[in-house]
Amino acid sequence: MKTGLKTATAIIGTLAFTAQFAAAQEPEKGSPLEGQPESEAAQQLAPQAPPPLPTAEADLPTLTVPDGFKVEVFASGINNARTLRVADDGTVFVGTWQGNAVYAIPPGGEAVTLYEGLDWPNGIALHDGDLYIAEHTKISVAKDIMNNLDSAPELTEIYSDLGEPRPHGWRYLGVGPDDMLYVSNSSPCNICEREEGFGEIRRMGLDGSEAEPILAGMRNTVGFDWNPTTGNLWFTDNQRDWLSEDIPQDELNVLTEEGQDFGFPYCHNGLFTDPEFGWGRKCDEFTDPVALLGPHTAPLGMQFYQGEMFGDDYKGQIFIAKHGPWNRSVKEGAEVAVAYLEGDTQVERTEPFLTGFIVDNEYVGRPVDVATMPDGALLVSDDWNGAIWRISRDE
């Protein structure tokens, strides 16, 4: 996707790159601060840890949705609530990252702990009554979990060939329309030359067999879904840090042909080459993003909305949970947005939908994933508060 801002972005970016890299520290590989400039403002920026305990329900923030909708608390007290999966009967499964546990919320009930003491179980997927869990280095399955919520079955490992480095080692997992498992294996760095096996999404059988990459040049995805009309895989991608507060922007991408290359670390946003790794490369070599989602806004979970509750304006559009920036002085962009499609593989525009996670430039919540309930209500996980929000029509 080329935009009218291409020339201006390239010029401004070149000036920013020169100043930033002239002042850059010697990078510590794998650290979020790798490449951090020595300027006073940049030195004040670093990842923010969430509160040590989930926020009490009475202390949760007030959020805003468009007219005609309402937002309420679906669940609270779930430490580090992140990835959401919803069963046909309305049971909600919750994966965590540093919470190291997986939960289930039965219809009308309280959250129960299914597994704990895991290793970054961010990725979860449901298929035919089985629950798949992607930890840092492996994928396991809990057979017939739907009939065993009161006594979760032992996990059976099916795949153990995921990358070991911790940076960007929290997985995202899904089952595609082809009944195959898909798992992320993101680039293990802020910015680095490609390493074999990283910067890709892998596809494999439900037993972990015949794993293979389906794309290259992805930096860090923590959310993907399939267009229900075309079957194409769409994914969010978090771009590199420490070039500028305003570039590059994070991306929404679509895979239209297996094997496509999305450019990392050589080209950013389909607009400009990296000042360190882009020498001798051109952006025309790579697949452009279909939408730019703001600088360092950290788009994570996404889903094509297929419910009936929200009406025709939202049916088939994409809800995207944007976690919000950590290396930007002004914390803009922590929200759930809607990407409105133009045809099958393009985006016309994106608009905020759920807001209020930032007050006085401080986080009061951070959305991570979205999922649709059987009645069409939209759930949003919030790992900052350990909560899950429910958005519905305001009848």
Short mmCIF file of C-alpha atoms in Angstrom, two decimals:
data_model
loop_
_atom_site.label_atom_id
_atom_site.label_comp_id
_atom_site.label_asym_id
_atom_site.label_seq_id
_atom_site.Cartn_x
_atom_site.Cartn_y
_atom_site.Cartn_z
CA MET A 1 0.00 0.00 0.00
CA LYS A 2 1.63 3.21 -1.15
CA THR A 3 0.28 6.43 0.34
CA GLY A 4 0.51 10.12 -0.41
CA LEU A 5 2.70 10.49 2.66
CA LYS A 6 5.47 8.40 1.11
CA THR A 7 7.79 11.24 0.12
CA ALA A 8 7.27 13.28 3.30
CA THR A 9 7.67 10.23 5.49
CA ALA A 10 10.89 9.23 3.77
CA ILE A 11 12.43 12.70 4.09
CA ILE A 12 11.42 13.19 7.73
CA GLY A 13 12.43 9.65 8.51
CA THR A 14 15.89 10.07 6.98
CA LEU A 15 16.56 13.14 9.14
CA ALA A 16 15.29 11.37 12.25
CA PHE A 17 17.31 8.25 11.51
CA THR A 18 20.53 10.24 11.21
CA ALA A 19 20.06 11.94 14.58
CA GLN A 20 18.80 8.84 16.36
CA PHE A 21 21.52 6.48 15.22
CA ALA A 22 24.30 8.96 15.79
CA ALA A 23 23.30 8.98 19.46
CA ALA A 24 22.41 5.29 19.79
CA GLN A 25 23.91 3.17 22.51
CA GLU A 26 25.72 -0.04 21.75
CA PRO A 27 22.73 -2.40 21.52
CA GLU A 28 22.21 -5.22 23.96
CA LYS A 29 20.82 -7.96 21.73
CA GLY A 30 17.41 -9.14 22.76
CA SER A 31 16.67 -6.31 25.18
CA PRO A 32 13.66 -4.04 24.51
CA LEU A 33 16.11 -1.17 24.98
CA GLU A 34 18.34 -2.39 22.14
CA GLY A 35 19.19 0.67 20.06
CA GLN A 36 17.81 3.17 22.57
CA PRO A 37 19.19 6.67 21.88
CA GLU A 38 21.10 8.49 24.61
CA SER A 39 18.85 11.54 24.52
CA GLU A 40 17.21 12.39 27.84
CA ALA A 41 13.67 11.93 26.52
CA ALA A 42 14.44 8.52 25.02
CA GLN A 43 16.19 7.36 28.18
CA GLN A 44 12.95 7.88 30.11
CA LEU A 45 11.09 5.34 27.97
CA ALA A 46 10.91 1.65 28.86
CA PRO A 47 8.33 -1.16 28.93
CA GLN A 48 5.81 -0.71 31.72
CA ALA A 49 4.96 -3.61 33.99
CA PRO A 50 1.26 -3.96 34.82
CA PRO A 51 0.08 -3.71 38.42
CA PRO A 52 1.22 -6.74 40.46
CA LEU A 53 -2.36 -7.85 41.17
CA PRO A 54 -5.55 -7.69 39.09
CA THR A 55 -7.57 -4.54 39.61
CA ALA A 56 -10.59 -4.87 41.88
CA GLU A 57 -13.81 -4.65 39.87
CA ALA A 58 -14.89 -1.52 41.74
CA ASP A 59 -11.68 0.21 40.66
CA LEU A 60 -11.79 -0.62 36.97
CA PRO A 61 -11.76 2.36 34.59
CA THR A 62 -14.72 3.81 32.73
CA LEU A 63 -14.42 3.07 29.02
CA THR A 64 -16.18 4.62 26.02
CA VAL A 65 -17.96 2.99 23.07
CA PRO A 66 -19.96 4.50 20.19
CA ASP A 67 -23.57 5.60 20.67
CA GLY A 68 -25.90 2.62 20.67
CA PHE A 69 -23.42 0.35 22.47
CA LYS A 70 -22.55 -0.32 26.09
CA VAL A 71 -19.47 -1.75 27.78
CA GLU A 72 -19.50 -3.68 31.05
CA VAL A 73 -17.27 -6.02 33.03
CA PHE A 74 -17.56 -9.64 31.93
CA ALA A 75 -14.89 -10.99 34.30
CA SER A 76 -12.23 -9.61 36.62
CA GLY A 77 -9.49 -10.95 38.85
CA ILE A 78 -7.83 -12.97 36.04
CA ASN A 79 -4.14 -12.19 36.31
CA ASN A 80 -2.60 -11.12 32.98
CA ALA A 81 -5.71 -12.04 30.92
CA ARG A 82 -4.73 -12.11 27.26
CA THR A 83 -5.78 -14.49 24.49
CA LEU A 84 -9.50 -15.33 24.28
CA ARG A 85 -11.25 -18.30 22.71
CA VAL A 86 -15.01 -18.91 22.92
CA ALA A 87 -16.68 -22.33 22.69
CA ASP A 88 -20.06 -22.83 21.03
CA ASP A 89 -21.77 -23.06 24.42
CA GLY A 90 -20.28 -19.72 25.52
CA THR A 91 -17.44 -21.07 27.66
CA VAL A 92 -14.56 -18.59 27.47
CA PHE A 93 -10.96 -19.79 27.60
CA VAL A 94 -8.27 -17.32 28.63
CA GLY A 95 -4.55 -17.63 27.91
CA THR A 96 -1.93 -15.55 29.68
CA TRP A 97 1.64 -14.50 29.05
CA GLN A 98 3.58 -13.89 32.25
CA GLY A 99 0.63 -15.12 34.29
CA ASN A 100 1.69 -18.64 33.22
CA ALA A 101 -1.83 -20.05 33.58
CA VAL A 102 -4.85 -20.92 31.43
CA TYR A 103 -8.40 -20.31 32.64
CA ALA A 104 -11.96 -21.21 31.66
CA ILE A 105 -15.11 -19.20 32.39
CA PRO A 106 -18.23 -21.39 32.01
CA PRO A 107 -21.51 -19.69 31.06
CA GLY A 108 -22.80 -17.77 34.05
CA GLY A 109 -19.94 -19.00 36.22
CA GLU A 110 -16.68 -17.83 37.72
CA ALA A 111 -13.23 -18.31 36.22
CA VAL A 112 -11.55 -21.61 37.04
CA THR A 113 -7.86 -22.36 36.65
CA LEU A 114 -7.26 -25.18 34.18
CA TYR A 115 -3.46 -25.15 34.13
CA GLU A 116 -0.81 -23.21 36.01
CA GLY A 117 2.96 -23.19 36.22
CA LEU A 118 3.22 -23.10 32.43
CA ASP A 119 5.79 -21.20 30.38
CA TRP A 120 4.17 -18.16 28.74
CA PRO A 121 0.93 -19.87 27.57
CA ASN A 122 -0.20 -16.90 25.50
CA GLY A 123 -1.38 -18.94 22.52
CA ILE A 124 -4.57 -20.98 22.80
CA ALA A 125 -6.93 -22.47 20.23
CA LEU A 126 -10.12 -24.55 20.31
CA HIS A 127 -11.04 -27.24 17.81
CA ASP A 128 -13.63 -30.02 18.05
CA GLY A 129 -13.68 -29.87 21.84
CA ASP A 130 -9.89 -29.95 22.22
CA LEU A 131 -7.82 -27.09 23.64
CA TYR A 132 -4.39 -26.38 22.13
CA ILE A 133 -1.88 -24.38 24.18
CA ALA A 134 1.28 -22.78 22.76
CA GLU A 135 3.91 -22.07 25.39
CA HIS A 136 7.29 -20.49 24.74
CA THR A 137 8.94 -23.51 23.08
CA LYS A 138 6.16 -26.06 22.57
CA ILE A 139 2.52 -26.77 21.72
CA SER A 140 0.36 -29.19 23.70
CA VAL A 141 -3.25 -30.36 23.52
CA ALA A 142 -5.86 -31.01 26.19
CA LYS A 143 -8.18 -33.57 24.67
CA ASP A 144 -11.94 -33.26 25.18
CA ILE A 145 -11.52 -30.22 27.42
CA MET A 146 -15.18 -29.28 27.04
CA ASN A 147 -16.24 -32.36 29.01
CA ASN A 148 -13.49 -32.04 31.58
CA LEU A 149 -13.55 -28.48 32.88
CA ASP A 150 -13.86 -29.70 36.46
CA SER A 151 -10.79 -31.93 36.12
CA ALA A 152 -8.59 -30.73 33.30
CA PRO A 153 -6.85 -33.57 31.43
CA GLU A 154 -3.09 -33.87 31.33
CA LEU A 155 -1.48 -31.90 28.52
CA THR A 156 -0.01 -33.92 25.68
CA GLU A 157 2.91 -32.31 23.86
CA ILE A 158 2.58 -32.38 20.06
CA TYR A 159 5.28 -29.96 18.87
CA SER A 160 8.54 -28.75 20.41
CA ASP A 161 10.47 -27.03 17.64
CA LEU A 162 9.67 -23.40 18.43
CA GLY A 163 12.49 -20.90 18.82
CA GLU A 164 14.21 -20.62 22.18
CA PRO A 165 15.08 -16.89 22.46
CA ARG A 166 12.78 -15.08 24.86
CA PRO A 167 12.36 -11.78 22.96
CA HIS A 168 8.97 -11.93 21.22
CA GLY A 169 8.63 -15.54 22.38
CA TRP A 170 4.98 -15.30 23.41
CA ARG A 171 3.07 -17.28 20.79
CA TYR A 172 -0.22 -16.75 19.03
CA LEU A 173 -2.11 -19.85 17.94
CA GLY A 174 -5.11 -20.56 15.74
CA VAL A 175 -6.83 -23.27 13.74
CA GLY A 176 -7.45 -22.29 10.14
CA PRO A 177 -10.36 -23.11 7.84
CA ASP A 178 -8.18 -25.96 6.54
CA ASP A 179 -8.25 -27.61 10.01
CA MET A 180 -4.52 -26.97 10.42
CA LEU A 181 -2.72 -25.34 13.35
CA TYR A 182 -0.99 -22.00 12.79
CA VAL A 183 1.54 -20.57 15.24
CA SER A 184 3.70 -17.45 15.29
CA ASN A 185 7.49 -17.57 15.61
CA SER A 186 8.40 -13.90 15.70
CA SER A 187 11.77 -12.26 15.17
CA PRO A 188 13.84 -12.49 18.40
CA CYS A 189 15.02 -8.89 18.44
CA ASN A 190 14.14 -5.26 18.03
CA ILE A 191 16.02 -5.15 14.72
CA CYS A 192 18.49 -7.75 13.45
CA GLU A 193 19.45 -9.72 10.40
CA ARG A 194 17.15 -12.65 9.70
CA GLU A 195 17.70 -15.91 11.52
CA GLU A 196 16.45 -19.16 10.04
CA GLY A 197 13.10 -20.18 11.44
CA PHE A 198 12.15 -16.77 12.82
CA GLY A 199 9.93 -14.00 11.51
CA GLU A 200 7.36 -16.48 10.25
CA ILE A 201 4.01 -18.10 10.86
CA ARG A 202 4.11 -21.89 10.71
CA ARG A 203 1.36 -24.28 9.67
CA MET A 204 1.14 -27.87 10.86
CA GLY A 205 -1.27 -30.74 11.35
CA LEU A 206 -3.37 -30.96 14.48
CA ASP A 207 -0.91 -33.58 15.73
CA GLY A 208 2.05 -31.25 15.15
CA SER A 209 3.21 -33.03 12.01
CA GLU A 210 4.52 -31.57 8.74
CA ALA A 211 5.23 -28.10 10.12
CA GLU A 212 6.24 -25.53 7.52
CA PRO A 213 6.47 -21.73 7.23
CA ILE A 214 3.85 -19.99 5.10
CA LEU A 215 5.36 -16.48 5.06
CA ALA A 216 8.55 -14.56 5.83
CA GLY A 217 9.60 -11.07 6.89
CA MET A 218 7.23 -10.74 9.84
CA ARG A 219 8.63 -8.98 12.91
CA ASN A 220 6.19 -9.77 15.72
CA THR A 221 2.60 -10.87 15.35
CA VAL A 222 0.38 -11.52 18.35
CA GLY A 223 -2.86 -11.78 16.41
CA PHE A 224 -4.22 -13.29 13.22
CA ASP A 225 -7.51 -14.45 11.72
CA TRP A 226 -8.93 -15.66 8.41
CA ASN A 227 -11.24 -13.73 6.12
CA PRO A 228 -14.44 -15.81 6.24
CA THR A 229 -15.17 -15.03 2.58
CA THR A 230 -11.79 -15.67 0.95
CA GLY A 231 -9.99 -17.78 3.54
CA ASN A 232 -6.95 -15.45 3.37
CA LEU A 233 -4.89 -15.11 6.54
CA TRP A 234 -4.66 -11.59 8.00
CA PHE A 235 -2.23 -10.65 10.78
CA THR A 236 -1.15 -7.69 12.86
CA ASP A 237 2.59 -6.94 13.00
CA ASN A 238 4.46 -4.79 15.53
CA GLN A 239 7.30 -2.89 13.89
CA ARG A 240 10.77 -1.94 15.14
CA ASP A 241 11.56 0.50 17.92
CA TRP A 242 13.95 3.43 18.28
CA LEU A 243 13.87 4.94 14.80
CA SER A 244 11.51 7.69 15.86
CA GLU A 245 8.50 8.28 18.05
CA ASP A 246 6.40 8.60 14.90
CA ILE A 247 7.80 5.97 12.51
CA PRO A 248 7.52 3.25 11.55
CA GLN A 249 3.84 2.52 12.04
CA ASP A 250 2.56 -0.86 13.08
CA GLU A 251 0.82 -2.85 10.39
CA LEU A 252 -2.12 -4.97 9.31
CA ASN A 253 -1.15 -7.48 6.63
CA VAL A 254 -2.87 -10.07 4.44
CA LEU A 255 -1.36 -13.20 2.96
CA THR A 256 -2.73 -13.67 -0.55
CA GLU A 257 -0.08 -16.16 -1.72
CA GLU A 258 1.92 -18.60 0.36
CA GLY A 259 5.55 -17.63 0.68
CA GLN A 260 5.03 -13.86 0.58
CA ASP A 261 7.74 -11.77 2.24
CA PHE A 262 6.63 -8.78 4.34
CA GLY A 263 10.00 -7.06 4.47
CA PHE A 264 11.41 -7.15 8.00
CA PRO A 265 14.16 -6.07 8.69
CA TYR A 266 14.83 -4.49 5.29
CA CYS A 267 11.73 -2.39 4.53
CA HIS A 268 9.21 -0.71 6.82
CA ASN A 269 5.57 0.02 5.99
CA GLY A 270 6.23 -0.53 2.28
CA LEU A 271 7.64 3.02 2.29
CA PHE A 272 11.29 3.20 3.34
CA THR A 273 14.26 0.92 3.83
CA ASP A 274 15.90 0.43 7.20
CA PRO A 275 18.94 2.71 7.70
CA GLU A 276 21.02 -0.20 9.04
CA PHE A 277 19.72 -3.32 7.28
CA GLY A 278 18.09 -1.89 4.17
CA TRP A 279 21.24 -1.12 2.17
CA GLY A 280 20.96 -2.66 -1.30
CA ARG A 281 17.29 -3.54 -0.80
CA LYS A 282 14.12 -1.96 -2.22
CA CYS A 283 10.63 -1.97 -0.78
CA ASP A 284 9.31 -3.16 -4.14
CA GLU A 285 10.83 -6.56 -3.32
CA PHE A 286 8.29 -7.11 -0.55
CA THR A 287 4.55 -7.27 0.11
CA ASP A 288 3.04 -3.98 1.33
CA PRO A 289 0.80 -3.77 4.40
CA VAL A 290 -2.91 -3.23 3.77
CA ALA A 291 -3.21 -0.73 6.63
CA LEU A 292 -0.92 1.31 8.88
CA LEU A 293 -2.18 1.32 12.46
CA GLY A 294 -0.18 4.10 14.09
CA PRO A 295 3.37 4.39 15.46
CA HIS A 296 4.19 1.85 18.19
CA THR A 297 0.49 1.26 18.97
CA ALA A 298 1.15 -2.49 19.37
CA PRO A 299 -1.83 -4.04 17.56
CA LEU A 300 -2.31 -7.52 18.99
CA GLY A 301 -5.45 -9.68 18.73
CA MET A 302 -7.82 -9.25 15.79
CA GLN A 303 -11.00 -10.91 14.58
CA PHE A 304 -13.38 -10.69 11.64
CA TYR A 305 -16.71 -9.97 13.28
CA GLN A 306 -19.32 -12.56 12.29
CA GLY A 307 -21.96 -11.93 14.95
CA GLU A 308 -25.45 -10.58 14.33
CA MET A 309 -25.80 -8.25 17.32
CA PHE A 310 -23.82 -5.28 15.96
CA GLY A 311 -25.66 -5.07 12.63
CA ASP A 312 -24.61 -4.86 9.00
CA ASP A 313 -22.17 -1.96 9.50
CA TYR A 314 -19.85 -4.22 11.47
CA LYS A 315 -20.50 -7.64 9.95
CA GLY A 316 -17.34 -8.88 8.23
CA GLN A 317 -15.18 -6.00 9.48
CA ILE A 318 -12.07 -6.47 11.65
CA PHE A 319 -11.86 -5.58 15.33
CA ILE A 320 -8.24 -4.98 16.41
CA ALA A 321 -6.98 -4.70 20.00
CA LYS A 322 -4.16 -2.15 20.18
CA HIS A 323 -2.13 -2.54 23.36
CA GLY A 324 -0.65 0.94 23.20
CA PRO A 325 2.94 2.21 22.93
CA TRP A 326 5.68 1.91 25.51
CA ASN A 327 8.45 3.75 23.64
CA ARG A 328 6.51 6.86 22.77
CA SER A 329 6.29 9.96 24.96
CA VAL A 330 2.61 10.45 24.17
CA LYS A 331 0.65 7.26 24.75
CA GLU A 332 -1.76 7.44 21.84
CA GLY A 333 -3.49 4.43 20.35
CA ALA A 334 -4.40 2.09 23.21
CA GLU A 335 -7.87 1.12 22.01
CA VAL A 336 -9.96 -1.37 20.13
CA ALA A 337 -10.31 -0.19 16.55
CA VAL A 338 -12.41 -1.29 13.60
CA ALA A 339 -10.81 -1.80 10.19
CA TYR A 340 -13.40 -1.43 7.43
CA LEU A 341 -12.63 -3.51 4.38
CA GLU A 342 -12.59 -2.35 0.79
CA GLY A 343 -13.02 -5.49 -1.29
CA ASP A 344 -11.46 -8.72 -0.10
CA THR A 345 -7.85 -7.65 0.44
CA GLN A 346 -7.83 -3.90 1.13
CA VAL A 347 -8.79 -1.62 4.01
CA GLU A 348 -10.78 1.55 3.41
CA ARG A 349 -10.25 3.09 6.87
CA THR A 350 -9.82 2.34 10.55
CA GLU A 351 -11.74 3.98 13.40
CA PRO A 352 -11.60 3.81 17.20
CA PHE A 353 -14.34 1.73 18.82
CA LEU A 354 -13.43 1.14 22.47
CA THR A 355 -11.41 3.91 24.12
CA GLY A 356 -10.54 5.27 27.57
CA PHE A 357 -7.49 3.15 28.37
CA ILE A 358 -5.27 6.25 28.72
CA VAL A 359 -5.90 9.04 31.23
CA ASP A 360 -3.48 11.96 31.60
CA ASN A 361 -0.91 10.08 29.49
CA GLU A 362 -0.97 7.10 31.86
CA TYR A 363 -2.42 3.66 31.26
CA VAL A 364 -5.54 2.64 33.15
CA GLY A 365 -5.95 -0.45 30.96
CA ARG A 366 -4.41 -2.17 27.93
CA PRO A 367 -6.49 -4.24 25.48
CA VAL A 368 -4.95 -7.47 24.16
CA ASP A 369 -7.46 -9.67 22.33
CA VAL A 370 -11.01 -9.71 21.00
CA ALA A 371 -13.50 -12.56 20.65
CA THR A 372 -17.17 -12.87 19.76
CA MET A 373 -19.71 -14.55 22.03
CA PRO A 374 -22.47 -16.78 20.60
CA ASP A 375 -24.97 -13.94 21.07
CA GLY A 376 -22.77 -11.54 19.08
CA ALA A 377 -21.38 -9.56 22.01
CA LEU A 378 -17.68 -8.67 21.75
CA LEU A 379 -15.23 -9.59 24.51
CA VAL A 380 -11.99 -7.65 25.03
CA SER A 381 -9.19 -8.85 27.31
CA ASP A 382 -7.22 -6.32 29.35
CA ASP A 383 -3.96 -7.66 30.79
CA TRP A 384 -3.21 -4.44 32.68
CA ASN A 385 -6.29 -4.90 34.87
CA GLY A 386 -6.69 -8.67 34.67
CA ALA A 387 -10.17 -8.11 33.29
CA ILE A 388 -12.41 -9.00 30.35
CA TRP A 389 -14.84 -6.43 28.99
CA ARG A 390 -18.14 -7.19 27.21
CA ILE A 391 -19.50 -4.84 24.53
CA SER A 392 -23.11 -5.18 23.40
CA ARG A 393 -25.89 -3.18 21.83
CA ASP A 394 -27.54 -0.78 24.25
CA GLU A 395 -31.15 -1.84 23.84
#
